[in-house]
């Protein structure tokens, strides 16, 4: 190709034509658009060589003048319109002979093919074939989707030439910038620029998997990009999720890696740990005294050029952690530096940590300061859940940020701000407005405790079940940007006093309360370490997001139950389990893997742990294999089963809905459920194959087919035939949510669920369970609706709370009950 030939690329918006010519002066460049190493625009080049004569030895790094392959283009397009997790879990539909599941580009080729951006030639996709400029124009037109007219004025010779990586990235990013309008690329597509030092790849580290690279900012994927040449260099890239979207340039050949943990030293070597990987460098001097410290190191080509350690350290109990600061007891808020790093050496080897690893309420280790900011933290010991900090919701559980806070007590109580304390008499009230001006970064909270240390504090600004709740322990009122958080700190055992009655009626008796105490303690243990509410100053909250706390006050029964089971939890193979439970059984529980999709890859059905298997919940003869429709129909329509849950109305129920009512419910929620997990809602295509495709409306429902049941009789897959679309729905939650027995047709009567105890429920917000059968209702030979005959309430995996009451009545003790619902587990002390 004649190197003096210039490429003219222009994008037309309505009647406006913007020319992207050799100098490109007519188009504004956003900050996210890639720049060349010298700072000029990547397309602002005089020469557009095709690099068709490049040899294989040139491919050790991302040479921006070499061609871009179809596979790399597919990766960028797929990541533009999908999250990486969705790409990875998307159903594989492609059948190209030159693309296999083991290829790095397989998931991206599948995504762009399914979504219509790219296609192959017959049975071949030709993933490693370079893109021509003509190919690039076709792709850009598909991406523009008619919003822009994309055209390249190219000679015939140039049309057939390969587009360079340089040109492709720049043109593609420019188009995305135009498509995103006033939004940034991160806001529109989740694509952001990132600068980091590349520390390791599989070429020099056994700690990394294929196509993983360790950087000073963490581990990232770099599938398809040759990055080994950039080890020990500071580079700038575009990132989507944790995957490198595009390489931009080298920023520094002798970079400084800040806030690095020095894992080991010797006379002529130093080993650092950063970003989740170790790396050993040669040294010119002996740094053996620096082991265990935090330092800034300068490196080049495997050699340490300089080391500056950070010596200033503070310690203290962690009270709040958010993205900008950490609050330590007795010190106050300390700002986080922009390049802070978190490590743990509490285990056998160093761990790369996140903010959630800084367990609230614990004194875990050292915080290293640089310029009065936290530049690193080293966790030196594991937290122990003796106490728990609970972030409290507003009235109605509508949020954790309070505008008003008012507290009183039946006994004298102490209000402390910093070193200042004030005693309030019994019955007096404290209001946050009285001291708001005293709160600062150094003293960002108010601590309240009863004078005796054993009393309760009543929050007048919150209501639970029409009453002002009372709390054991202490209350912290913490100043946030938009208001205040309220955190209740107390011993875990006392926390359970008010969890048990909020999750299960204590009228079920002491033995049932013991069961709930052990499951609640196990669940609290797991949630304590999750530490999800650290930005509010809590380990857990008081809602169903963790477990409901103090919505119903503690009782004598709940206190007795906790004391009788002190420190006991449920373990399987030595680990505490998260003990799932639900309201009412139908007579069988479900295999958990036949209820929930896999958390990581979204596959369904998923793995069922041995302690979460389907079990019979009644005494008497079995109804046979409940995966078979005829047996399920006999079972769910039977009313004389001696089930553990039989005394509760939800044990058996029925509801009738017309086709119009069902259509209205399905179409009201279909888009939401598809977007929640596209893999679990599939549309029948023209080849009679169910595929994951966007869908918002099936039209008028014509038919319901039950496709697959689990071992417990729960529906796993259902087909809904509509006038506009036929869909397959997977998982019990999607099925229950789409078939809500709730009236969505204006002017029509509420939909009534009939319960086995003779009571009724109107307009329930979800089908009670997926343990049901359906019977069609016809008029004059025409289908007009369905009646659902079902049993139970809830997901059906794990322990039935009402079943516990039935088992207690039959003489089982709490350990027998727990080992019935969670087979193979042991009930033992967990702390």
mmCIF file of C-alpha atoms in Angstrom, residues 467-792:
data_model
loop_
_atom_site.group_PDB
_atom_site.id
_atom_site.type_symbol
_atom_site.label_atom_id
_atom_site.label_comp_id
_atom_site.label_asym_id
_atom_site.label_seq_id
_atom_site.Cartn_x
_atom_site.Cartn_y
_atom_site.Cartn_z
ATOM 1 C CA UNK A 467 -43.510 0.216 69.015
ATOM 2 C CA UNK A 468 -40.200 1.941 69.692
ATOM 3 C CA UNK A 469 -37.602 -0.842 69.832
ATOM 4 C CA UNK A 470 -35.266 -1.332 72.786
ATOM 5 C CA UNK A 471 -31.684 -2.507 72.341
ATOM 6 C CA UNK A 472 -29.143 -4.212 74.548
ATOM 7 C CA UNK A 473 -25.507 -3.180 74.310
ATOM 8 C CA UNK A 474 -24.443 0.209 72.994
ATOM 9 C CA UNK A 475 -25.576 2.497 70.197
ATOM 10 C CA UNK A 476 -23.280 4.438 67.887
ATOM 11 C CA UNK A 477 -24.695 7.322 65.876
ATOM 12 C CA UNK A 478 -22.300 7.964 62.997
ATOM 13 C CA UNK A 479 -22.208 11.090 60.819
ATOM 14 C CA UNK A 480 -22.427 10.193 57.119
ATOM 15 C CA UNK A 481 -22.529 12.451 54.059
ATOM 16 C CA UNK A 482 -26.337 12.303 53.775
ATOM 17 C CA UNK A 483 -27.377 11.768 57.390
ATOM 18 C CA UNK A 484 -26.548 9.309 60.152
ATOM 19 C CA UNK A 485 -26.173 5.575 60.575
ATOM 20 C CA UNK A 486 -27.214 3.883 63.817
ATOM 21 C CA UNK A 487 -25.182 0.858 64.882
ATOM 22 C CA UNK A 488 -26.050 -1.435 67.767
ATOM 23 C CA UNK A 489 -23.043 -3.296 69.199
ATOM 24 C CA UNK A 490 -23.645 -6.216 71.536
ATOM 25 C CA UNK A 491 -22.487 -9.787 72.219
ATOM 26 C CA UNK A 492 -23.503 -12.233 69.486
ATOM 27 C CA UNK A 493 -25.395 -14.348 72.022
ATOM 28 C CA UNK A 494 -27.519 -11.376 73.112
ATOM 29 C CA UNK A 495 -28.090 -10.409 69.466
ATOM 30 C CA UNK A 496 -29.698 -13.817 68.967
ATOM 31 C CA UNK A 497 -32.229 -13.087 71.747
ATOM 32 C CA UNK A 498 -34.014 -10.714 69.355
ATOM 33 C CA UNK A 499 -33.341 -12.625 66.130
ATOM 34 C CA UNK A 500 -35.219 -15.776 67.151
ATOM 35 C CA UNK A 501 -38.663 -14.188 67.743
ATOM 36 C CA UNK A 502 -38.241 -12.012 64.642
ATOM 37 C CA UNK A 503 -37.637 -15.071 62.450
ATOM 38 C CA UNK A 504 -39.846 -17.734 64.131
ATOM 39 C CA UNK A 505 -42.769 -17.433 66.581
ATOM 40 C CA UNK A 506 -41.575 -18.345 70.075
ATOM 41 C CA UNK A 507 -45.064 -19.765 70.579
ATOM 42 C CA UNK A 508 -43.611 -22.827 68.828
ATOM 43 C CA UNK A 509 -41.947 -23.572 72.174
ATOM 44 C CA UNK A 510 -38.470 -23.840 73.652
ATOM 45 C CA UNK A 511 -37.234 -26.812 71.615
ATOM 46 C CA UNK A 512 -38.190 -25.119 68.344
ATOM 47 C CA UNK A 513 -36.512 -21.913 69.541
ATOM 48 C CA UNK A 514 -33.333 -23.906 70.192
ATOM 49 C CA UNK A 515 -33.391 -25.037 66.573
ATOM 50 C CA UNK A 516 -33.735 -21.444 65.414
ATOM 51 C CA UNK A 517 -30.994 -20.339 67.821
ATOM 52 C CA UNK A 518 -28.457 -22.739 66.325
ATOM 53 C CA UNK A 519 -29.340 -21.918 62.710
ATOM 54 C CA UNK A 520 -29.369 -18.173 63.439
ATOM 55 C CA UNK A 521 -25.992 -18.383 65.179
ATOM 56 C CA UNK A 522 -24.507 -20.241 62.217
ATOM 57 C CA UNK A 523 -25.928 -17.699 59.799
ATOM 58 C CA UNK A 524 -24.681 -14.780 61.931
ATOM 59 C CA UNK A 525 -21.210 -16.349 62.024
ATOM 60 C CA UNK A 526 -21.026 -16.458 58.219
ATOM 61 C CA UNK A 527 -22.474 -12.944 57.846
ATOM 62 C CA UNK A 528 -20.042 -11.532 60.421
ATOM 63 C CA UNK A 529 -17.118 -12.485 58.197
ATOM 64 C CA UNK A 530 -18.880 -11.198 55.070
ATOM 65 C CA UNK A 531 -18.849 -7.762 56.758
ATOM 66 C CA UNK A 532 -21.148 -6.346 54.050
ATOM 67 C CA UNK A 533 -22.232 -3.233 55.924
ATOM 68 C CA UNK A 534 -18.785 -1.844 56.723
ATOM 69 C CA UNK A 535 -19.550 1.514 55.096
ATOM 70 C CA UNK A 536 -22.283 2.060 57.708
ATOM 71 C CA UNK A 537 -20.129 0.815 60.583
ATOM 72 C CA UNK A 538 -21.825 -2.590 60.847
ATOM 73 C CA UNK A 539 -21.036 -6.233 60.214
ATOM 74 C CA UNK A 540 -24.691 -7.031 59.472
ATOM 75 C CA UNK A 541 -27.995 -5.188 59.208
ATOM 76 C CA UNK A 542 -31.316 -5.900 60.927
ATOM 77 C CA UNK A 543 -33.351 -6.814 57.816
ATOM 78 C CA UNK A 544 -33.938 -9.889 55.662
ATOM 79 C CA UNK A 545 -30.698 -9.071 53.830
ATOM 80 C CA UNK A 546 -29.014 -10.803 56.788
ATOM 81 C CA UNK A 547 -31.621 -11.955 59.290
ATOM 82 C CA UNK A 548 -34.384 -9.935 60.905
ATOM 83 C CA UNK A 549 -33.331 -8.544 64.283
ATOM 84 C CA UNK A 550 -35.539 -6.976 66.956
ATOM 85 C CA UNK A 551 -38.561 -6.532 64.721
ATOM 86 C CA UNK A 552 -40.221 -8.576 67.467
ATOM 87 C CA UNK A 553 -38.751 -8.092 70.968
ATOM 88 C CA UNK A 554 -36.866 -10.841 72.773
ATOM 89 C CA UNK A 555 -38.845 -13.217 74.990
ATOM 90 C CA UNK A 556 -38.068 -15.506 77.893
ATOM 91 C CA UNK A 557 -38.239 -18.440 75.474
ATOM 92 C CA UNK A 558 -35.724 -16.905 73.063
ATOM 93 C CA UNK A 559 -33.311 -16.093 75.889
ATOM 94 C CA UNK A 560 -33.573 -19.631 77.277
ATOM 95 C CA UNK A 561 -33.013 -21.100 73.815
ATOM 96 C CA UNK A 562 -29.830 -19.107 73.275
ATOM 97 C CA UNK A 563 -28.424 -19.986 76.700
ATOM 98 C CA UNK A 564 -29.278 -23.676 76.271
ATOM 99 C CA UNK A 565 -27.367 -23.815 72.975
ATOM 100 C CA UNK A 566 -24.584 -21.390 73.875
ATOM 101 C CA UNK A 567 -21.992 -20.991 71.086
ATOM 102 C CA UNK A 568 -23.399 -23.964 69.126
ATOM 103 C CA UNK A 569 -23.569 -23.899 65.357
ATOM 104 C CA UNK A 570 -23.850 -26.266 62.410
ATOM 105 C CA UNK A 571 -20.693 -27.578 60.778
ATOM 106 C CA UNK A 572 -20.113 -29.758 57.751
ATOM 107 C CA UNK A 573 -16.607 -31.131 57.199
ATOM 108 C CA UNK A 574 -15.299 -28.726 59.825
ATOM 109 C CA UNK A 575 -16.767 -25.536 58.328
ATOM 110 C CA UNK A 576 -19.745 -23.551 59.576
ATOM 111 C CA UNK A 577 -22.581 -23.681 57.051
ATOM 112 C CA UNK A 578 -24.965 -20.936 56.039
ATOM 113 C CA UNK A 579 -28.116 -22.730 57.172
ATOM 114 C CA UNK A 580 -30.883 -21.897 54.705
ATOM 115 C CA UNK A 581 -34.454 -22.067 55.913
ATOM 116 C CA UNK A 582 -37.935 -21.135 54.739
ATOM 117 C CA UNK A 583 -41.471 -20.834 56.098
ATOM 118 C CA UNK A 584 -43.486 -23.959 55.297
ATOM 119 C CA UNK A 585 -42.837 -27.281 53.586
ATOM 120 C CA UNK A 586 -45.183 -28.997 51.143
ATOM 121 C CA UNK A 587 -44.169 -32.380 52.553
ATOM 122 C CA UNK A 588 -40.834 -32.482 50.745
ATOM 123 C CA UNK A 589 -37.818 -30.215 50.753
ATOM 124 C CA UNK A 590 -35.860 -29.583 47.560
ATOM 125 C CA UNK A 591 -32.282 -30.203 46.499
ATOM 126 C CA UNK A 592 -30.714 -26.738 46.757
ATOM 127 C CA UNK A 593 -29.098 -27.124 43.337
ATOM 128 C CA UNK A 594 -32.580 -27.629 41.877
ATOM 129 C CA UNK A 595 -33.706 -24.341 43.442
ATOM 130 C CA UNK A 596 -30.850 -21.890 42.831
ATOM 131 C CA UNK A 597 -28.511 -21.283 39.915
ATOM 132 C CA UNK A 598 -24.776 -21.406 40.517
ATOM 133 C CA UNK A 599 -23.576 -18.102 42.023
ATOM 134 C CA UNK A 600 -20.506 -17.868 39.783
ATOM 135 C CA UNK A 601 -21.400 -19.200 36.358
ATOM 136 C CA UNK A 602 -25.223 -18.911 36.661
ATOM 137 C CA UNK A 603 -25.662 -22.494 35.458
ATOM 138 C CA UNK A 604 -28.827 -24.336 36.445
ATOM 139 C CA UNK A 605 -29.297 -26.817 37.955
ATOM 140 C CA UNK A 606 -26.272 -26.330 40.173
ATOM 141 C CA UNK A 607 -24.346 -28.322 42.767
ATOM 142 C CA UNK A 608 -26.269 -29.544 45.824
ATOM 143 C CA UNK A 609 -24.184 -29.912 49.018
ATOM 144 C CA UNK A 610 -24.841 -33.227 50.810
ATOM 145 C CA UNK A 611 -26.488 -31.367 53.720
ATOM 146 C CA UNK A 612 -28.984 -29.566 51.437
ATOM 147 C CA UNK A 613 -30.653 -32.536 49.753
ATOM 148 C CA UNK A 614 -34.355 -33.198 49.200
ATOM 149 C CA UNK A 615 -36.005 -35.008 52.095
ATOM 150 C CA UNK A 616 -39.436 -36.364 52.877
ATOM 151 C CA UNK A 617 -41.284 -34.255 55.502
ATOM 152 C CA UNK A 618 -44.156 -36.552 56.463
ATOM 153 C CA UNK A 619 -44.706 -39.942 57.966
ATOM 154 C CA UNK A 620 -46.349 -42.665 55.917
ATOM 155 C CA UNK A 621 -45.918 -44.180 52.486
ATOM 156 C CA UNK A 622 -44.201 -42.283 49.712
ATOM 157 C CA UNK A 623 -46.084 -41.021 46.660
ATOM 158 C CA UNK A 624 -43.359 -42.283 44.346
ATOM 159 C CA UNK A 625 -41.062 -40.306 42.079
ATOM 160 C CA UNK A 626 -42.262 -36.701 42.272
ATOM 161 C CA UNK A 627 -40.380 -35.735 39.127
ATOM 162 C CA UNK A 628 -43.215 -37.520 37.308
ATOM 163 C CA UNK A 629 -46.282 -35.367 36.753
ATOM 164 C CA UNK A 630 -48.868 -37.996 37.707
ATOM 165 C CA UNK A 631 -47.224 -38.581 41.116
ATOM 166 C CA UNK A 632 -46.836 -34.854 41.743
ATOM 167 C CA UNK A 633 -50.532 -34.339 40.980
ATOM 168 C CA UNK A 634 -51.584 -37.010 43.478
ATOM 169 C CA UNK A 635 -49.275 -35.593 46.128
ATOM 170 C CA UNK A 636 -50.034 -31.867 45.868
ATOM 171 C CA UNK A 637 -53.796 -32.436 45.691
ATOM 172 C CA UNK A 638 -53.768 -34.795 48.693
ATOM 173 C CA UNK A 639 -55.081 -33.260 51.906
ATOM 174 C CA UNK A 640 -54.665 -36.167 54.330
ATOM 175 C CA UNK A 641 -50.860 -36.270 54.542
ATOM 176 C CA UNK A 642 -49.365 -36.569 58.020
ATOM 177 C CA UNK A 643 -46.803 -33.851 57.291
ATOM 178 C CA UNK A 644 -44.748 -32.007 59.874
ATOM 179 C CA UNK A 645 -46.248 -28.756 58.523
ATOM 180 C CA UNK A 646 -49.843 -29.971 58.224
ATOM 181 C CA UNK A 647 -51.242 -27.687 60.962
ATOM 182 C CA UNK A 648 -50.281 -24.573 58.998
ATOM 183 C CA UNK A 649 -52.477 -23.065 56.317
ATOM 184 C CA UNK A 650 -49.733 -22.855 53.696
ATOM 185 C CA UNK A 651 -49.254 -26.653 53.806
ATOM 186 C CA UNK A 652 -51.846 -26.872 51.034
ATOM 187 C CA UNK A 653 -53.284 -24.046 48.960
ATOM 188 C CA UNK A 654 -54.950 -23.383 45.629
ATOM 189 C CA UNK A 655 -55.552 -20.375 43.434
ATOM 190 C CA UNK A 656 -57.382 -19.857 40.138
ATOM 191 C CA UNK A 657 -56.334 -17.298 37.519
ATOM 192 C CA UNK A 658 -57.656 -16.504 34.067
ATOM 193 C CA UNK A 659 -55.399 -16.424 31.016
ATOM 194 C CA UNK A 660 -55.789 -12.633 30.953
ATOM 195 C CA UNK A 661 -54.693 -12.332 34.588
ATOM 196 C CA UNK A 662 -51.726 -14.616 34.049
ATOM 197 C CA UNK A 663 -50.717 -12.723 30.894
ATOM 198 C CA UNK A 664 -50.820 -9.433 32.779
ATOM 199 C CA UNK A 665 -48.629 -10.770 35.578
ATOM 200 C CA UNK A 666 -46.107 -12.393 33.235
ATOM 201 C CA UNK A 667 -45.734 -9.316 31.033
ATOM 202 C CA UNK A 668 -45.462 -6.993 34.024
ATOM 203 C CA UNK A 669 -42.309 -8.744 35.248
ATOM 204 C CA UNK A 670 -40.732 -10.515 32.272
ATOM 205 C CA UNK A 671 -38.224 -7.815 31.299
ATOM 206 C CA UNK A 672 -37.045 -7.501 34.904
ATOM 207 C CA UNK A 673 -36.529 -11.232 35.332
ATOM 208 C CA UNK A 674 -34.710 -11.581 32.005
ATOM 209 C CA UNK A 675 -32.331 -8.768 32.866
ATOM 210 C CA UNK A 676 -31.653 -10.255 36.321
ATOM 211 C CA UNK A 677 -30.168 -13.367 34.672
ATOM 212 C CA UNK A 678 -30.578 -13.750 30.895
ATOM 213 C CA UNK A 679 -29.486 -17.369 31.060
ATOM 214 C CA UNK A 680 -32.631 -18.340 32.972
ATOM 215 C CA UNK A 681 -35.227 -16.954 30.532
ATOM 216 C CA UNK A 682 -35.047 -18.423 27.019
ATOM 217 C CA UNK A 683 -37.057 -17.664 23.893
ATOM 218 C CA UNK A 684 -38.114 -20.241 21.285
ATOM 219 C CA UNK A 685 -36.506 -19.266 17.963
ATOM 220 C CA UNK A 686 -37.408 -20.039 14.364
ATOM 221 C CA UNK A 687 -35.485 -23.329 14.557
ATOM 222 C CA UNK A 688 -37.523 -24.490 17.572
ATOM 223 C CA UNK A 689 -34.551 -24.029 19.871
ATOM 224 C CA UNK A 690 -34.811 -22.160 23.181
ATOM 225 C CA UNK A 691 -32.131 -19.492 23.330
ATOM 226 C CA UNK A 692 -31.387 -16.656 25.724
ATOM 227 C CA UNK A 693 -32.721 -13.553 23.981
ATOM 228 C CA UNK A 694 -34.084 -10.227 25.257
ATOM 229 C CA UNK A 695 -37.848 -10.467 25.767
ATOM 230 C CA UNK A 696 -40.367 -8.132 27.371
ATOM 231 C CA UNK A 697 -43.771 -9.460 26.399
ATOM 232 C CA UNK A 698 -45.166 -12.835 25.371
ATOM 233 C CA UNK A 699 -48.491 -11.359 24.297
ATOM 234 C CA UNK A 700 -51.565 -13.333 25.359
ATOM 235 C CA UNK A 701 -50.823 -16.520 27.265
ATOM 236 C CA UNK A 702 -52.086 -19.570 25.417
ATOM 237 C CA UNK A 703 -50.674 -22.468 27.385
ATOM 238 C CA UNK A 704 -48.499 -23.487 30.345
ATOM 239 C CA UNK A 705 -46.332 -26.605 30.174
ATOM 240 C CA UNK A 706 -44.342 -27.983 33.104
ATOM 241 C CA UNK A 707 -41.092 -29.293 31.630
ATOM 242 C CA UNK A 708 -39.014 -30.438 34.576
ATOM 243 C CA UNK A 709 -39.419 -31.064 38.302
ATOM 244 C CA UNK A 710 -36.826 -31.597 41.001
ATOM 245 C CA UNK A 711 -36.582 -34.562 43.340
ATOM 246 C CA UNK A 712 -38.902 -32.859 45.836
ATOM 247 C CA UNK A 713 -41.546 -32.182 43.193
ATOM 248 C CA UNK A 714 -40.609 -28.516 42.845
ATOM 249 C CA UNK A 715 -40.892 -27.094 39.340
ATOM 250 C CA UNK A 716 -37.509 -26.298 37.797
ATOM 251 C CA UNK A 717 -38.492 -25.485 34.215
ATOM 252 C CA UNK A 718 -41.744 -24.238 32.729
ATOM 253 C CA UNK A 719 -42.744 -23.214 29.202
ATOM 254 C CA UNK A 720 -45.146 -20.314 28.693
ATOM 255 C CA UNK A 721 -46.680 -20.231 25.218
ATOM 256 C CA UNK A 722 -47.793 -16.750 24.172
ATOM 257 C CA UNK A 723 -49.188 -15.104 21.068
ATOM 258 C CA UNK A 724 -45.973 -13.097 20.576
ATOM 259 C CA UNK A 725 -43.341 -15.358 22.090
ATOM 260 C CA UNK A 726 -42.859 -18.736 23.707
ATOM 261 C CA UNK A 727 -40.434 -18.771 26.608
ATOM 262 C CA UNK A 728 -38.798 -21.321 28.863
ATOM 263 C CA UNK A 729 -38.488 -20.164 32.456
ATOM 264 C CA UNK A 730 -35.866 -21.703 34.752
ATOM 265 C CA UNK A 731 -35.594 -21.647 38.584
ATOM 266 C CA UNK A 732 -38.352 -21.554 41.131
ATOM 267 C CA UNK A 733 -37.996 -17.833 41.816
ATOM 268 C CA UNK A 734 -38.488 -16.810 38.181
ATOM 269 C CA UNK A 735 -41.505 -19.113 37.905
ATOM 270 C CA UNK A 736 -43.070 -17.828 41.120
ATOM 271 C CA UNK A 737 -42.377 -14.199 40.263
ATOM 272 C CA UNK A 738 -43.849 -14.343 36.757
ATOM 273 C CA UNK A 739 -46.966 -16.182 37.936
ATOM 274 C CA UNK A 740 -47.818 -13.760 40.725
ATOM 275 C CA UNK A 741 -51.356 -14.376 42.036
ATOM 276 C CA UNK A 742 -51.955 -10.644 42.034
ATOM 277 C CA UNK A 743 -54.457 -8.599 40.066
ATOM 278 C CA UNK A 744 -52.792 -6.427 37.424
ATOM 279 C CA UNK A 745 -55.946 -5.722 35.399
ATOM 280 C CA UNK A 746 -57.512 -2.462 36.480
ATOM 281 C CA UNK A 747 -61.050 -2.742 37.778
ATOM 282 C CA UNK A 748 -60.996 -6.493 38.363
ATOM 283 C CA UNK A 749 -61.382 -8.218 41.736
ATOM 284 C CA UNK A 750 -58.310 -9.272 43.770
ATOM 285 C CA UNK A 751 -56.978 -12.762 43.181
ATOM 286 C CA UNK A 752 -57.697 -15.086 46.114
ATOM 287 C CA UNK A 753 -55.465 -17.883 47.439
ATOM 288 C CA UNK A 754 -57.350 -20.495 49.480
ATOM 289 C CA UNK A 755 -55.374 -22.041 52.338
ATOM 290 C CA UNK A 756 -55.874 -25.462 53.905
ATOM 291 C CA UNK A 757 -56.964 -23.987 57.251
ATOM 292 C CA UNK A 758 -59.909 -22.234 55.596
ATOM 293 C CA UNK A 759 -58.344 -18.773 55.474
ATOM 294 C CA UNK A 760 -57.694 -16.756 52.321
ATOM 295 C CA UNK A 761 -55.004 -14.358 51.112
ATOM 296 C CA UNK A 762 -55.573 -11.603 48.550
ATOM 297 C CA UNK A 763 -53.162 -10.441 45.854
ATOM 298 C CA UNK A 764 -50.055 -12.236 47.092
ATOM 299 C CA UNK A 765 -46.879 -10.752 45.610
ATOM 300 C CA UNK A 766 -45.376 -14.110 44.567
ATOM 301 C CA UNK A 767 -46.655 -17.620 43.946
ATOM 302 C CA UNK A 768 -46.301 -19.217 47.422
ATOM 303 C CA UNK A 769 -43.931 -21.926 46.219
ATOM 304 C CA UNK A 770 -42.903 -23.884 43.128
ATOM 305 C CA UNK A 771 -44.327 -27.066 44.639
ATOM 306 C CA UNK A 772 -47.563 -27.140 42.635
ATOM 307 C CA UNK A 773 -49.487 -28.736 39.795
ATOM 308 C CA UNK A 774 -51.801 -27.021 37.326
ATOM 309 C CA UNK A 775 -55.212 -27.937 35.976
ATOM 310 C CA UNK A 776 -56.667 -26.191 32.924
ATOM 311 C CA UNK A 777 -60.077 -24.513 33.126
ATOM 312 C CA UNK A 778 -62.201 -24.443 29.981
ATOM 313 C CA UNK A 779 -65.454 -22.883 28.857
ATOM 314 C CA UNK A 780 -67.273 -24.085 25.740
ATOM 315 C CA UNK A 781 -64.231 -26.176 24.897
ATOM 316 C CA UNK A 782 -61.880 -23.205 25.061
ATOM 317 C CA UNK A 783 -59.077 -22.775 27.616
ATOM 318 C CA UNK A 784 -59.802 -19.781 29.856
ATOM 319 C CA UNK A 785 -57.340 -20.208 32.716
ATOM 320 C CA UNK A 786 -55.664 -22.492 35.249
ATOM 321 C CA UNK A 787 -56.061 -23.598 38.842
ATOM 322 C CA UNK A 788 -52.839 -24.096 40.767
ATOM 323 C CA UNK A 789 -52.814 -26.737 43.512
ATOM 324 C CA UNK A 790 -49.754 -26.426 45.665
ATOM 325 C CA UNK A 791 -48.072 -26.818 49.004
ATOM 326 C CA UNK A 792 -45.639 -24.883 51.149
#
